[in-house]
Short mmCIF file of N, CA and C in Angstrom, two decimals:
data_model
loop_
_atom_site.label_atom_id
_atom_site.label_comp_id
_atom_site.label_asym_id
_atom_site.label_seq_id
_atom_site.Cartn_x
_atom_site.Cartn_y
_atom_site.Cartn_z
N MET A 3 29.37 -42.24 50.28
CA MET A 3 29.23 -40.83 50.59
C MET A 3 30.16 -40.04 49.67
N GLY A 4 29.75 -38.83 49.37
CA GLY A 4 30.57 -38.04 48.47
C GLY A 4 30.21 -36.58 48.52
N ASN A 5 30.64 -35.89 47.47
CA ASN A 5 30.43 -34.46 47.36
C ASN A 5 30.21 -34.11 45.89
N ASN A 6 29.22 -33.25 45.64
CA ASN A 6 28.95 -32.79 44.28
C ASN A 6 28.98 -31.27 44.22
N THR A 7 29.39 -30.75 43.10
CA THR A 7 29.29 -29.33 42.79
C THR A 7 28.56 -29.23 41.46
N ILE A 8 27.44 -28.50 41.45
CA ILE A 8 26.61 -28.40 40.26
C ILE A 8 26.42 -26.93 39.90
N GLU A 9 26.61 -26.61 38.61
CA GLU A 9 26.38 -25.26 38.11
C GLU A 9 25.17 -25.26 37.19
N PHE A 10 24.37 -24.20 37.27
CA PHE A 10 23.20 -24.03 36.42
C PHE A 10 23.38 -22.76 35.60
N SER A 11 23.11 -22.85 34.29
CA SER A 11 23.24 -21.68 33.43
C SER A 11 22.05 -21.61 32.48
N PRO A 12 21.20 -20.59 32.59
CA PRO A 12 21.20 -19.57 33.63
C PRO A 12 20.84 -20.18 34.97
N GLY A 13 21.00 -19.40 36.02
CA GLY A 13 20.77 -19.89 37.38
C GLY A 13 19.31 -20.24 37.65
N LEU A 14 19.12 -21.05 38.70
CA LEU A 14 17.78 -21.43 39.14
C LEU A 14 17.05 -20.20 39.65
N SER A 15 15.80 -20.04 39.24
CA SER A 15 15.00 -18.90 39.66
C SER A 15 13.67 -19.39 40.21
N LEU A 16 12.81 -18.47 40.61
CA LEU A 16 11.51 -18.84 41.16
C LEU A 16 10.68 -19.59 40.13
N GLN A 17 10.74 -19.16 38.87
CA GLN A 17 10.05 -19.83 37.78
C GLN A 17 11.01 -20.77 37.06
N ALA A 18 10.58 -21.98 36.79
CA ALA A 18 11.42 -22.92 36.05
C ALA A 18 11.69 -22.36 34.65
N ARG A 19 12.92 -22.56 34.18
CA ARG A 19 13.31 -22.13 32.83
C ARG A 19 14.36 -23.10 32.31
N HIS A 20 14.59 -23.06 31.00
CA HIS A 20 15.57 -23.97 30.41
C HIS A 20 16.97 -23.61 30.91
N THR A 21 17.67 -24.61 31.46
CA THR A 21 19.03 -24.39 31.96
C THR A 21 19.94 -25.51 31.48
N ARG A 22 21.21 -25.18 31.41
CA ARG A 22 22.25 -26.18 31.19
C ARG A 22 22.83 -26.53 32.56
N ILE A 23 23.18 -27.79 32.73
CA ILE A 23 23.71 -28.29 33.99
C ILE A 23 25.11 -28.82 33.74
N SER A 24 26.06 -28.46 34.61
CA SER A 24 27.41 -29.03 34.53
C SER A 24 27.94 -29.15 35.95
N GLY A 25 28.85 -30.08 36.13
CA GLY A 25 29.41 -30.23 37.47
C GLY A 25 30.33 -31.43 37.58
N SER A 26 30.63 -31.74 38.84
CA SER A 26 31.53 -32.86 39.13
C SER A 26 31.15 -33.47 40.47
N GLY A 27 31.58 -34.69 40.66
CA GLY A 27 31.33 -35.40 41.90
C GLY A 27 32.52 -36.25 42.29
N ALA A 28 32.60 -36.56 43.57
CA ALA A 28 33.63 -37.47 44.10
C ALA A 28 32.97 -38.32 45.17
N TYR A 29 33.17 -39.63 45.12
CA TYR A 29 32.50 -40.55 46.03
C TYR A 29 33.50 -41.50 46.69
N SER A 30 33.26 -41.81 47.96
CA SER A 30 33.92 -42.92 48.64
C SER A 30 32.97 -44.10 48.55
N CYS A 31 33.48 -45.31 48.44
CA CYS A 31 32.61 -46.45 48.17
C CYS A 31 32.48 -47.41 49.33
N LEU A 32 31.25 -47.84 49.52
CA LEU A 32 30.94 -49.03 50.31
C LEU A 32 30.26 -49.95 49.32
N SER A 33 30.90 -51.05 48.96
CA SER A 33 30.40 -51.87 47.87
C SER A 33 30.61 -53.35 48.17
N ALA A 34 29.78 -54.17 47.53
CA ALA A 34 29.99 -55.61 47.60
C ALA A 34 31.27 -55.99 46.85
N ASP A 35 31.73 -55.09 45.98
CA ASP A 35 32.97 -55.29 45.24
C ASP A 35 34.10 -54.63 46.04
N PRO A 36 34.94 -55.43 46.73
CA PRO A 36 35.98 -54.85 47.60
C PRO A 36 37.04 -54.05 46.85
N ALA A 37 37.13 -54.21 45.53
CA ALA A 37 38.12 -53.45 44.76
C ALA A 37 37.72 -51.99 44.60
N LEU A 38 36.42 -51.69 44.69
CA LEU A 38 35.96 -50.30 44.54
C LEU A 38 36.21 -49.52 45.81
N LYS A 39 36.98 -48.47 45.70
CA LYS A 39 37.31 -47.62 46.85
C LYS A 39 36.77 -46.21 46.69
N TRP A 40 36.78 -45.69 45.43
CA TRP A 40 36.32 -44.33 45.17
C TRP A 40 35.97 -44.17 43.69
N GLY A 41 35.23 -43.08 43.41
CA GLY A 41 34.89 -42.74 42.04
C GLY A 41 34.82 -41.23 41.88
N LYS A 42 35.12 -40.77 40.69
CA LYS A 42 35.01 -39.34 40.36
C LYS A 42 34.11 -39.22 39.14
N SER A 43 33.33 -38.13 39.09
CA SER A 43 32.39 -38.03 37.99
C SER A 43 32.37 -36.65 37.35
N VAL A 44 31.87 -36.64 36.12
CA VAL A 44 31.58 -35.42 35.37
C VAL A 44 30.08 -35.46 35.09
N ILE A 45 29.40 -34.33 35.35
CA ILE A 45 27.95 -34.26 35.25
C ILE A 45 27.56 -33.22 34.19
N THR A 46 26.66 -33.60 33.28
CA THR A 46 26.17 -32.67 32.26
C THR A 46 24.67 -32.90 32.09
N GLY A 47 23.98 -31.89 31.57
CA GLY A 47 22.56 -32.07 31.30
C GLY A 47 21.89 -30.77 30.96
N ASP A 48 20.58 -30.86 30.74
CA ASP A 48 19.78 -29.67 30.52
C ASP A 48 18.31 -30.01 30.69
N GLY A 49 17.51 -28.97 30.77
CA GLY A 49 16.07 -29.15 30.93
C GLY A 49 15.48 -27.95 31.62
N SER A 50 14.25 -28.09 32.05
CA SER A 50 13.54 -27.02 32.74
C SER A 50 13.81 -27.14 34.24
N ASN A 51 14.47 -26.13 34.81
CA ASN A 51 14.85 -26.17 36.22
C ASN A 51 14.52 -24.85 36.90
N GLY A 52 14.15 -24.93 38.15
CA GLY A 52 13.92 -23.75 38.97
C GLY A 52 14.17 -24.10 40.42
N CYS A 53 14.01 -23.14 41.30
CA CYS A 53 14.26 -23.38 42.73
C CYS A 53 13.22 -24.33 43.34
N PHE A 54 12.07 -24.51 42.68
CA PHE A 54 11.02 -25.34 43.26
C PHE A 54 10.57 -26.48 42.37
N ALA A 55 11.13 -26.59 41.17
CA ALA A 55 10.73 -27.67 40.27
C ALA A 55 11.86 -27.97 39.30
N SER A 56 11.92 -29.24 38.88
CA SER A 56 12.96 -29.65 37.94
C SER A 56 12.39 -30.70 37.01
N ASP A 57 12.64 -30.54 35.72
CA ASP A 57 12.28 -31.53 34.72
C ASP A 57 13.42 -31.54 33.71
N ALA A 58 14.46 -32.27 34.04
CA ALA A 58 15.69 -32.24 33.25
C ALA A 58 16.23 -33.65 33.09
N THR A 59 17.07 -33.83 32.08
CA THR A 59 17.83 -35.07 31.92
C THR A 59 19.28 -34.74 32.20
N THR A 60 19.86 -35.50 33.11
CA THR A 60 21.25 -35.28 33.51
C THR A 60 22.02 -36.58 33.33
N VAL A 61 23.26 -36.48 32.85
CA VAL A 61 24.11 -37.64 32.65
C VAL A 61 25.33 -37.50 33.55
N GLU A 62 25.64 -38.57 34.28
CA GLU A 62 26.83 -38.59 35.13
C GLU A 62 27.75 -39.70 34.64
N HIS A 63 28.98 -39.30 34.25
CA HIS A 63 30.00 -40.25 33.81
C HIS A 63 30.96 -40.46 34.99
N ILE A 64 30.96 -41.66 35.54
CA ILE A 64 31.77 -41.97 36.72
C ILE A 64 32.95 -42.83 36.31
N THR A 65 34.13 -42.47 36.79
CA THR A 65 35.32 -43.29 36.62
C THR A 65 35.73 -43.79 37.99
N TRP A 66 35.78 -45.11 38.15
CA TRP A 66 36.12 -45.73 39.44
C TRP A 66 37.63 -45.89 39.57
N ASN A 67 38.10 -46.07 40.79
CA ASN A 67 39.53 -46.24 41.04
C ASN A 67 40.11 -47.44 40.30
N THR A 68 39.27 -48.38 39.90
CA THR A 68 39.72 -49.58 39.17
C THR A 68 39.93 -49.30 37.67
N GLY A 69 39.53 -48.10 37.22
CA GLY A 69 39.60 -47.76 35.81
C GLY A 69 38.30 -48.05 35.07
N GLU A 70 37.39 -48.77 35.71
CA GLU A 70 36.09 -49.04 35.11
C GLU A 70 35.25 -47.76 35.11
N THR A 71 34.26 -47.72 34.22
CA THR A 71 33.39 -46.54 34.13
C THR A 71 31.93 -46.95 34.26
N THR A 72 31.12 -45.97 34.63
CA THR A 72 29.67 -46.12 34.73
C THR A 72 29.05 -44.85 34.17
N THR A 73 28.05 -45.00 33.30
CA THR A 73 27.31 -43.85 32.80
C THR A 73 25.87 -43.96 33.29
N VAL A 74 25.45 -42.96 34.06
CA VAL A 74 24.11 -42.93 34.63
C VAL A 74 23.31 -41.82 33.96
N VAL A 75 22.08 -42.13 33.56
CA VAL A 75 21.16 -41.11 33.03
C VAL A 75 20.06 -40.92 34.06
N TYR A 76 19.95 -39.67 34.54
CA TYR A 76 18.91 -39.31 35.50
C TYR A 76 17.80 -38.58 34.75
N ARG A 77 16.59 -39.12 34.79
CA ARG A 77 15.46 -38.46 34.13
C ARG A 77 14.48 -37.91 35.14
N LEU A 78 14.58 -38.33 36.37
CA LEU A 78 13.67 -37.84 37.41
C LEU A 78 14.52 -37.07 38.41
N GLY A 79 14.22 -35.82 38.59
CA GLY A 79 15.00 -35.01 39.51
C GLY A 79 14.14 -34.05 40.28
N ASN A 80 14.57 -33.76 41.49
CA ASN A 80 13.86 -32.80 42.32
C ASN A 80 14.90 -31.96 43.05
N VAL A 81 14.87 -30.65 42.84
CA VAL A 81 15.76 -29.72 43.52
C VAL A 81 14.88 -28.72 44.25
N GLN A 82 14.91 -28.73 45.56
CA GLN A 82 14.09 -27.82 46.36
C GLN A 82 14.99 -26.93 47.20
N GLN A 83 14.69 -25.65 47.24
CA GLN A 83 15.41 -24.71 48.11
C GLN A 83 14.65 -24.64 49.43
N VAL A 84 15.24 -25.16 50.49
CA VAL A 84 14.60 -25.18 51.81
C VAL A 84 15.55 -24.54 52.82
N ALA A 85 15.15 -23.42 53.39
CA ALA A 85 15.93 -22.75 54.44
C ALA A 85 17.40 -22.57 54.05
N GLY A 86 17.63 -22.19 52.80
CA GLY A 86 18.99 -21.91 52.37
C GLY A 86 19.77 -23.12 51.91
N GLU A 87 19.13 -24.28 51.91
CA GLU A 87 19.79 -25.50 51.45
C GLU A 87 19.09 -26.01 50.20
N ALA A 88 19.83 -26.53 49.28
CA ALA A 88 19.24 -27.20 48.12
C ALA A 88 19.12 -28.67 48.47
N VAL A 89 17.90 -29.14 48.57
CA VAL A 89 17.65 -30.55 48.85
C VAL A 89 17.43 -31.22 47.51
N VAL A 90 18.32 -32.14 47.17
CA VAL A 90 18.35 -32.72 45.83
C VAL A 90 18.08 -34.21 45.91
N LEU A 91 17.21 -34.71 45.03
CA LEU A 91 17.03 -36.15 44.87
C LEU A 91 16.88 -36.41 43.38
N VAL A 92 17.79 -37.20 42.83
CA VAL A 92 17.69 -37.62 41.44
C VAL A 92 17.68 -39.14 41.39
N VAL A 93 16.90 -39.68 40.48
CA VAL A 93 16.79 -41.13 40.30
C VAL A 93 17.07 -41.42 38.83
N GLY A 94 17.89 -42.42 38.58
CA GLY A 94 18.23 -42.74 37.20
C GLY A 94 18.55 -44.20 37.01
N ARG A 95 19.15 -44.48 35.87
CA ARG A 95 19.49 -45.84 35.50
C ARG A 95 20.88 -45.85 34.88
N VAL A 96 21.65 -46.91 35.18
CA VAL A 96 22.97 -47.08 34.58
C VAL A 96 22.77 -47.55 33.14
N LYS A 97 23.24 -46.73 32.20
CA LYS A 97 23.07 -47.04 30.77
C LYS A 97 24.22 -47.83 30.20
N SER A 98 25.43 -47.67 30.78
CA SER A 98 26.57 -48.43 30.25
C SER A 98 27.64 -48.56 31.33
N GLY A 99 28.51 -49.55 31.12
CA GLY A 99 29.63 -49.76 32.02
C GLY A 99 29.26 -50.60 33.23
N LYS A 100 30.08 -50.47 34.25
CA LYS A 100 29.88 -51.22 35.49
C LYS A 100 28.50 -50.91 36.06
N PHE A 101 27.79 -51.91 36.50
CA PHE A 101 26.43 -51.82 37.06
C PHE A 101 25.35 -51.55 36.01
N LYS A 102 25.62 -51.85 34.73
CA LYS A 102 24.65 -51.60 33.66
C LYS A 102 23.27 -52.14 34.02
N ASP A 103 22.26 -51.33 33.71
CA ASP A 103 20.84 -51.63 33.92
C ASP A 103 20.39 -51.56 35.38
N ARG A 104 21.23 -51.14 36.27
CA ARG A 104 20.83 -51.00 37.68
C ARG A 104 20.23 -49.61 37.90
N THR A 105 19.41 -49.48 38.94
CA THR A 105 18.79 -48.21 39.31
C THR A 105 19.72 -47.45 40.25
N VAL A 106 19.73 -46.12 40.11
CA VAL A 106 20.60 -45.27 40.91
C VAL A 106 19.75 -44.16 41.54
N ALA A 107 19.97 -43.92 42.82
CA ALA A 107 19.38 -42.76 43.50
C ALA A 107 20.53 -41.96 44.08
N SER A 108 20.42 -40.65 43.99
CA SER A 108 21.48 -39.78 44.51
C SER A 108 20.86 -38.63 45.30
N PRO A 109 20.64 -38.85 46.60
CA PRO A 109 20.14 -37.77 47.44
C PRO A 109 21.29 -36.93 47.98
N GLY A 110 21.04 -35.64 48.22
CA GLY A 110 22.08 -34.78 48.78
C GLY A 110 21.51 -33.50 49.34
N PHE A 111 22.29 -32.86 50.17
CA PHE A 111 21.96 -31.56 50.75
C PHE A 111 23.08 -30.62 50.37
N HIS A 112 22.78 -29.67 49.50
CA HIS A 112 23.82 -28.79 48.96
C HIS A 112 23.62 -27.38 49.46
N VAL A 113 24.70 -26.75 49.79
CA VAL A 113 24.65 -25.39 50.30
C VAL A 113 24.49 -24.42 49.14
N THR A 114 23.50 -23.56 49.25
CA THR A 114 23.32 -22.46 48.32
C THR A 114 23.93 -21.24 48.98
N VAL A 115 24.96 -20.68 48.36
CA VAL A 115 25.68 -19.58 48.98
C VAL A 115 24.74 -18.45 49.37
N ASP A 116 23.77 -18.14 48.53
CA ASP A 116 22.83 -17.06 48.81
C ASP A 116 21.44 -17.50 48.34
N PRO A 117 20.63 -18.10 49.24
CA PRO A 117 19.33 -18.62 48.83
C PRO A 117 18.38 -17.56 48.30
N LEU A 118 18.58 -16.31 48.65
CA LEU A 118 17.72 -15.24 48.15
C LEU A 118 17.93 -14.99 46.66
N ARG A 119 18.98 -15.59 46.11
CA ARG A 119 19.25 -15.42 44.67
C ARG A 119 18.15 -16.03 43.81
N CYS A 120 17.33 -16.94 44.38
CA CYS A 120 16.21 -17.49 43.61
C CYS A 120 15.34 -16.37 43.05
N ALA A 121 15.22 -15.29 43.79
CA ALA A 121 14.37 -14.17 43.37
C ALA A 121 15.13 -13.14 42.54
N SER A 122 16.41 -13.36 42.30
CA SER A 122 17.20 -12.39 41.55
C SER A 122 17.21 -12.74 40.06
N GLU A 123 17.65 -11.81 39.24
CA GLU A 123 17.70 -12.03 37.80
C GLU A 123 18.67 -13.16 37.44
N LYS A 124 19.82 -13.25 38.10
CA LYS A 124 20.81 -14.29 37.80
C LYS A 124 20.44 -15.64 38.38
N GLY A 125 19.69 -15.66 39.49
CA GLY A 125 19.29 -16.91 40.11
C GLY A 125 20.44 -17.61 40.82
N VAL A 126 20.19 -18.83 41.27
CA VAL A 126 21.20 -19.65 41.96
C VAL A 126 22.02 -20.38 40.89
N GLN A 127 23.27 -20.00 40.76
CA GLN A 127 24.11 -20.55 39.70
C GLN A 127 24.97 -21.73 40.16
N LEU A 128 25.13 -21.90 41.47
CA LEU A 128 26.02 -22.95 41.97
C LEU A 128 25.46 -23.54 43.26
N ILE A 129 25.45 -24.86 43.34
CA ILE A 129 25.16 -25.56 44.60
C ILE A 129 26.27 -26.58 44.81
N THR A 130 26.65 -26.77 46.06
CA THR A 130 27.71 -27.73 46.37
C THR A 130 27.47 -28.33 47.74
N GLY A 131 27.88 -29.58 47.92
CA GLY A 131 27.73 -30.19 49.22
C GLY A 131 27.73 -31.71 49.16
N PRO A 132 27.45 -32.32 50.30
CA PRO A 132 27.49 -33.79 50.39
C PRO A 132 26.40 -34.44 49.55
N SER A 133 26.73 -35.59 49.01
CA SER A 133 25.81 -36.36 48.19
C SER A 133 26.11 -37.84 48.36
N THR A 134 25.13 -38.65 48.09
CA THR A 134 25.28 -40.10 48.17
C THR A 134 24.89 -40.71 46.84
N LEU A 135 25.59 -41.73 46.44
CA LEU A 135 25.26 -42.45 45.21
C LEU A 135 24.87 -43.86 45.63
N VAL A 136 23.57 -44.20 45.47
CA VAL A 136 23.08 -45.52 45.87
C VAL A 136 22.72 -46.29 44.60
N ILE A 137 23.42 -47.40 44.36
CA ILE A 137 23.18 -48.23 43.18
C ILE A 137 22.55 -49.52 43.67
N VAL A 138 21.32 -49.80 43.21
CA VAL A 138 20.60 -50.99 43.68
C VAL A 138 20.32 -51.96 42.56
#
């Protein structure tokens, strides 16, 4: 279980448009590897994103408490604005480091401070909230 904060520039709007993605994450670990206790990440990416559709590539660089790293590339993403919440599901693959070649899913429910911003010129620029990192 963890928490992510994601920024979109320009913000998510009703119509998908090219955006840059940046953010960070922090995770507590339940793992078959008892040495893993937590991880922190830096998130970057870009692509076509909106409040109802996403077609972007996002990279998450995770540093574990052991000093090991994992780089995940997410090519399939879905960000939906539902009743003021951003419902996020991204699926990717570990490209390097610990867990290389494994599949990753990261579902989360992120609070959108003002969901009506989807219809505004600036759009939704920030989402934050709980997230899970599942490596299979």
